[in-house]
Coordinates of C-alpha atoms in Angstrom, one line a residue:
M1 CA 63.5 -1.4 147.0
V2 CA 64.2 2.1 148.0
Y3 CA 62.8 4.8 145.7
D4 CA 64.5 8.1 145.1
L5 CA 61.1 9.8 145.2
I6 CA 57.5 9.0 146.1
I7 CA 54.9 11.4 144.7
L8 CA 51.6 11.4 146.6
G9 CA 48.6 12.6 144.6
G10 CA 47.2 12.2 141.1
G11 CA 45.9 15.7 140.4
P12 CA 47.6 18.1 137.9
A13 CA 50.4 18.8 140.4
G14 CA 51.1 15.1 141.0
I15 CA 51.0 14.2 137.3
A16 CA 53.3 17.1 136.4
A17 CA 55.7 16.0 139.1
G18 CA 55.6 12.5 137.8
I19 CA 56.4 13.5 134.2
Y20 CA 59.4 15.6 135.3
A21 CA 60.7 12.9 137.7
A22 CA 60.6 10.4 134.8
R23 CA 62.4 12.8 132.6
K24 CA 65.1 13.3 135.2
K25 CA 65.5 9.5 135.6
L26 CA 64.7 9.5 139.2
K27 CA 63.5 6.1 140.6
T28 CA 60.0 7.2 141.3
L29 CA 56.7 5.8 142.5
L30 CA 53.5 7.8 142.1
V31 CA 50.7 6.9 144.5
A32 CA 47.1 8.1 143.8
E33 CA 43.6 7.2 144.8
S34 CA 42.5 8.4 141.4
F35 CA 43.7 10.8 138.7
G36 CA 42.3 14.2 138.0
G37 CA 42.0 16.0 141.3
Q38 CA 39.3 18.5 142.1
S39 CA 39.1 19.7 138.5
V40 CA 37.9 16.4 137.2
V41 CA 34.3 17.4 138.0
A42 CA 34.4 20.7 136.2
A43 CA 32.1 20.8 133.1
Q44 CA 34.3 23.5 131.5
I45 CA 37.8 24.9 132.3
N46 CA 38.7 28.1 130.4
N47 CA 42.0 29.1 132.0
F48 CA 44.1 25.9 131.4
I49 CA 46.9 27.3 129.3
G50 CA 46.9 25.9 125.7
F51 CA 43.2 25.1 125.7
K52 CA 40.4 27.7 125.0
S53 CA 38.0 25.3 126.7
V54 CA 38.4 21.8 128.1
S55 CA 36.3 19.7 130.5
G56 CA 37.7 18.3 133.7
I57 CA 37.5 14.8 132.3
E58 CA 39.3 15.8 129.1
M59 CA 42.0 17.5 131.0
K60 CA 42.5 14.6 133.3
N61 CA 42.7 12.2 130.3
I62 CA 45.3 14.4 128.5
L63 CA 47.5 14.7 131.6
E64 CA 47.2 11.0 132.6
E65 CA 48.0 9.9 129.0
H66 CA 51.1 12.1 129.0
L67 CA 52.3 10.6 132.3
R68 CA 51.7 7.0 131.3
S69 CA 53.7 7.6 128.1
Y70 CA 56.9 7.4 130.3
E71 CA 58.1 4.0 131.2
G72 CA 60.5 5.2 133.9
I73 CA 57.8 5.7 136.5
E74 CA 55.9 3.3 138.6
I75 CA 52.2 4.1 139.4
K76 CA 50.1 2.7 142.2
E77 CA 46.5 3.8 141.5
G78 CA 43.5 3.3 143.8
A79 CA 45.6 3.5 147.0
R80 CA 44.9 5.8 149.9
V81 CA 48.0 7.1 151.8
N82 CA 47.6 6.1 155.4
E83 CA 50.9 7.2 157.0
I84 CA 54.3 8.7 156.4
K85 CA 57.1 8.3 158.9
K86 CA 60.9 8.6 159.1
S87 CA 63.0 5.6 158.3
D88 CA 66.7 4.7 158.0
S89 CA 66.6 5.3 154.3
G90 CA 64.5 8.5 154.5
F91 CA 60.8 7.8 154.8
L92 CA 58.4 4.9 154.9
V93 CA 55.0 5.4 153.2
S94 CA 52.0 3.3 154.0
A95 CA 49.4 3.1 151.2
G96 CA 46.9 0.6 150.0
G97 CA 48.0 -2.0 152.6
E98 CA 51.7 -1.9 151.4
F99 CA 54.8 -0.1 152.7
F100 CA 57.2 1.7 150.4
E101 CA 60.6 3.1 151.3
T102 CA 61.9 6.3 149.7
K103 CA 64.7 8.9 150.1
T104 CA 62.4 11.8 149.4
V105 CA 58.6 12.6 149.3
L106 CA 56.6 15.1 147.3
I107 CA 53.1 15.7 148.7
A108 CA 50.6 16.8 146.1
L109 CA 47.4 15.5 147.8
G110 CA 45.3 18.5 147.1
S111 CA 42.1 19.3 149.0
S112 CA 38.7 17.9 149.6
Y113 CA 35.2 19.5 149.6
R114 CA 34.7 21.7 152.6
K115 CA 31.5 21.0 154.6
L116 CA 29.1 23.3 156.4
G117 CA 29.0 21.3 159.6
I118 CA 25.3 22.2 160.3
P119 CA 22.5 19.9 161.4
G120 CA 21.0 17.9 158.6
E121 CA 24.0 18.1 156.3
K122 CA 25.4 14.7 157.0
E123 CA 22.0 13.0 157.3
F124 CA 20.9 14.2 153.9
E125 CA 24.2 13.7 152.1
G126 CA 23.2 12.1 148.8
K127 CA 19.5 12.7 149.6
G128 CA 19.4 16.3 148.5
V129 CA 22.8 17.6 149.9
F130 CA 25.4 17.5 147.2
Y131 CA 29.0 18.6 146.8
C132 CA 29.6 17.8 143.1
S133 CA 27.4 19.9 140.9
T134 CA 28.8 18.4 137.7
C135 CA 27.7 15.0 139.0
D136 CA 24.4 15.9 140.5
A137 CA 23.0 19.0 138.8
P138 CA 20.8 16.9 136.4
L139 CA 18.9 15.6 139.4
M140 CA 17.5 19.1 139.7
K141 CA 15.6 19.1 136.4
N142 CA 12.6 21.4 136.8
K143 CA 13.3 21.7 140.5
T144 CA 14.5 24.3 142.9
A145 CA 18.1 24.3 144.1
V146 CA 20.1 26.3 146.7
V147 CA 23.8 26.9 146.3
V148 CA 25.7 27.7 149.5
G149 CA 28.8 29.8 148.6
G150 CA 29.3 32.9 146.5
G151 CA 32.9 32.3 145.4
N152 CA 34.0 30.7 142.1
S153 CA 33.1 27.3 143.5
G154 CA 29.5 28.4 144.1
F155 CA 29.1 30.0 140.7
Y156 CA 30.5 26.9 139.0
A157 CA 27.7 25.1 140.7
V158 CA 25.2 27.7 139.5
L159 CA 26.4 27.4 135.9
D160 CA 26.1 23.6 136.1
L161 CA 22.5 23.9 137.4
L162 CA 21.3 26.5 134.9
P163 CA 20.4 24.0 132.2
H164 CA 18.4 21.9 134.7
A165 CA 16.9 23.8 137.6
S166 CA 13.9 26.0 137.3
K167 CA 15.0 28.2 140.2
I168 CA 18.3 28.7 141.9
Y169 CA 19.1 30.6 145.1
V170 CA 22.7 31.5 146.0
L171 CA 23.5 32.1 149.7
E172 CA 26.6 34.1 150.4
Y173 CA 27.9 34.6 154.0
G174 CA 29.4 38.0 153.2
D175 CA 28.0 41.1 151.8
V176 CA 29.5 40.7 148.3
F177 CA 30.1 37.8 146.0
R178 CA 33.7 36.8 145.6
A179 CA 33.3 35.0 142.3
D180 CA 34.8 36.3 139.0
P181 CA 32.4 38.9 137.6
I182 CA 32.0 36.9 134.3
Y183 CA 30.4 34.0 136.3
V184 CA 28.1 36.4 138.3
D185 CA 27.0 38.1 135.1
K186 CA 26.1 34.8 133.4
A187 CA 24.0 33.9 136.4
K188 CA 22.2 37.3 136.5
I189 CA 21.2 37.3 132.8
S190 CA 19.7 33.8 133.1
G191 CA 16.7 35.1 135.0
K192 CA 16.7 32.0 137.1
V193 CA 18.9 33.0 140.0
E194 CA 18.1 34.9 143.1
F195 CA 21.0 36.2 145.2
I196 CA 21.0 36.4 149.0
T197 CA 23.9 38.0 150.8
M198 CA 24.7 38.1 154.5
A199 CA 23.2 34.7 154.9
A200 CA 24.6 32.0 157.3
A201 CA 23.3 28.5 156.6
K202 CA 22.0 27.0 159.8
E203 CA 20.1 23.7 159.1
V204 CA 19.1 21.4 156.3
V205 CA 15.6 20.0 156.9
G206 CA 13.5 17.3 155.4
E207 CA 12.1 13.8 155.9
K208 CA 13.4 11.2 153.5
F209 CA 14.9 13.9 151.2
V210 CA 15.8 17.6 151.6
S211 CA 12.8 19.9 151.6
A212 CA 14.3 23.2 152.8
I213 CA 17.3 25.0 154.2
K214 CA 17.2 27.4 157.1
Y215 CA 19.6 30.4 157.2
E216 CA 20.2 33.4 159.4
D217 CA 20.0 36.9 158.0
R218 CA 23.2 38.2 159.5
Q219 CA 21.9 41.8 159.5
S220 CA 18.4 41.3 161.0
K221 CA 19.4 38.0 162.9
E222 CA 16.1 36.5 161.7
V223 CA 16.2 32.8 160.8
K224 CA 14.5 32.2 157.4
E225 CA 13.6 29.1 155.5
L226 CA 13.9 28.4 151.8
K227 CA 12.0 25.5 150.2
T228 CA 14.3 23.5 148.0
D229 CA 14.8 20.1 146.4
G230 CA 18.6 20.2 146.7
V231 CA 21.4 22.0 148.5
F232 CA 24.7 22.3 146.7
V233 CA 27.5 23.0 149.1
A234 CA 30.2 25.0 147.3
I235 CA 32.3 26.8 150.0
G236 CA 35.8 25.7 148.8
Y237 CA 38.1 23.0 149.9
A238 CA 40.0 21.8 152.9
P239 CA 43.7 20.6 152.4
N240 CA 44.3 16.9 152.8
S241 CA 47.2 17.5 155.1
G242 CA 46.2 15.3 158.1
I243 CA 48.7 12.6 157.5
V244 CA 51.7 15.0 157.8
K245 CA 50.4 17.4 160.5
D246 CA 52.9 15.8 162.9
L247 CA 55.8 15.8 160.4
V248 CA 55.8 19.2 158.8
K249 CA 54.7 22.7 159.8
I250 CA 51.1 23.6 158.7
N251 CA 49.3 26.9 159.1
E252 CA 45.9 27.7 160.7
Q253 CA 44.1 26.7 157.6
G254 CA 45.8 23.3 157.6
K255 CA 48.0 24.1 154.6
I256 CA 51.6 22.9 154.5
I257 CA 54.0 25.8 154.9
I258 CA 56.7 25.7 152.2
N259 CA 59.7 27.6 151.0
H260 CA 58.1 29.2 147.9
Q261 CA 61.4 29.2 146.0
T262 CA 62.1 25.5 146.4
Q263 CA 58.8 24.0 147.6
K264 CA 60.6 22.5 150.5
T265 CA 58.6 21.9 153.7
S266 CA 60.0 22.3 157.2
L267 CA 61.3 18.7 157.2
E268 CA 64.4 17.8 155.2
G269 CA 63.5 15.4 152.4
I270 CA 59.8 16.4 152.1
W271 CA 58.5 18.8 149.4
A272 CA 54.9 19.8 148.7
A273 CA 53.1 21.4 145.8
G274 CA 49.6 22.4 144.8
D275 CA 46.7 23.7 146.9
I276 CA 47.7 21.5 149.9
T277 CA 50.4 24.2 150.4
D278 CA 50.2 27.8 151.6
I279 CA 50.1 28.9 148.0
L280 CA 48.8 32.4 147.3
Y281 CA 46.8 31.5 144.2
G282 CA 45.0 28.1 143.9
Q283 CA 45.1 27.6 140.2
I284 CA 45.8 24.5 138.1
N285 CA 48.6 26.2 136.1
V286 CA 50.2 27.4 139.3
A287 CA 50.0 24.0 140.9
I288 CA 51.6 22.4 137.8
G289 CA 54.4 25.0 137.8
D290 CA 55.1 24.5 141.6
A291 CA 55.2 20.7 141.2
I292 CA 57.8 21.0 138.4
K293 CA 59.8 23.4 140.5
A294 CA 59.7 20.9 143.4
V295 CA 61.0 18.0 141.2
L296 CA 63.8 20.2 139.8
N297 CA 64.8 21.1 143.3
I298 CA 64.7 17.4 144.3
N299 CA 66.9 16.6 141.4
D300 CA 69.4 19.3 142.5
Y301 CA 69.2 17.8 146.0
F302 CA 70.4 14.4 144.7
K303 CA 73.1 16.0 142.6
K304 CA 74.5 17.7 145.8
S305 CA 74.2 14.6 148.0

């Protein structure tokens, strides 16, 4: 079988693309390791249009239920995409030990947690080094936690930790916090949070579990140490673009370069949407809109062919 379209990714962008592809009667396969994307771990989302407040799990369930209500789309869940290459019919996609042929591809694989790359991080992963605050914040009950990152990701972690940790330190590499002021204000009024700017994380230390983190004061160049029971790394995400780096153009950040009017990549037959692309604003609503735009353009592509 040759599909009209294979959608890669089960986050909001991939799901939105699947819904529109089903509505356009394109012979479509959606391949996803899991549904929900990055946002599934969010305790509370307040900017998803149509909902004053919704958890990441609730949003994932709503979107997935909508997708599965359409019979005209095939779904292969629990499969990691290993390779995409050109074929006579268009493209050959390797996923979950199987091969699928398609005329077009829409890449909506999103991003993964960005890591610090410092000594001790890998060794103590799961033993005091965490990336999912929604998952692991309860482990810090009556303990001290350090959050590395002063953007929205960092302050989401702070808010997750507030009901549990007795003390929270926030390390920010720059001289100002980049998070939305509303999140910073909530952290400030808690009385639990201490803010440290111009701080470069250098090493996670401990024995069986994390006991401290070392950081460099970027002004004085002095290396300091904070005693802590847990380090929550929240410095953003890295695009999952490795499988297409030899097929389409990507920028210095590893994001797929697209035509922002059509979502087309540099290679005919491949589109991309969501924060795997060189999108200006990494927002759920924007990713959904871009994915819909991509499918509409793919549908036009078939009409003209």
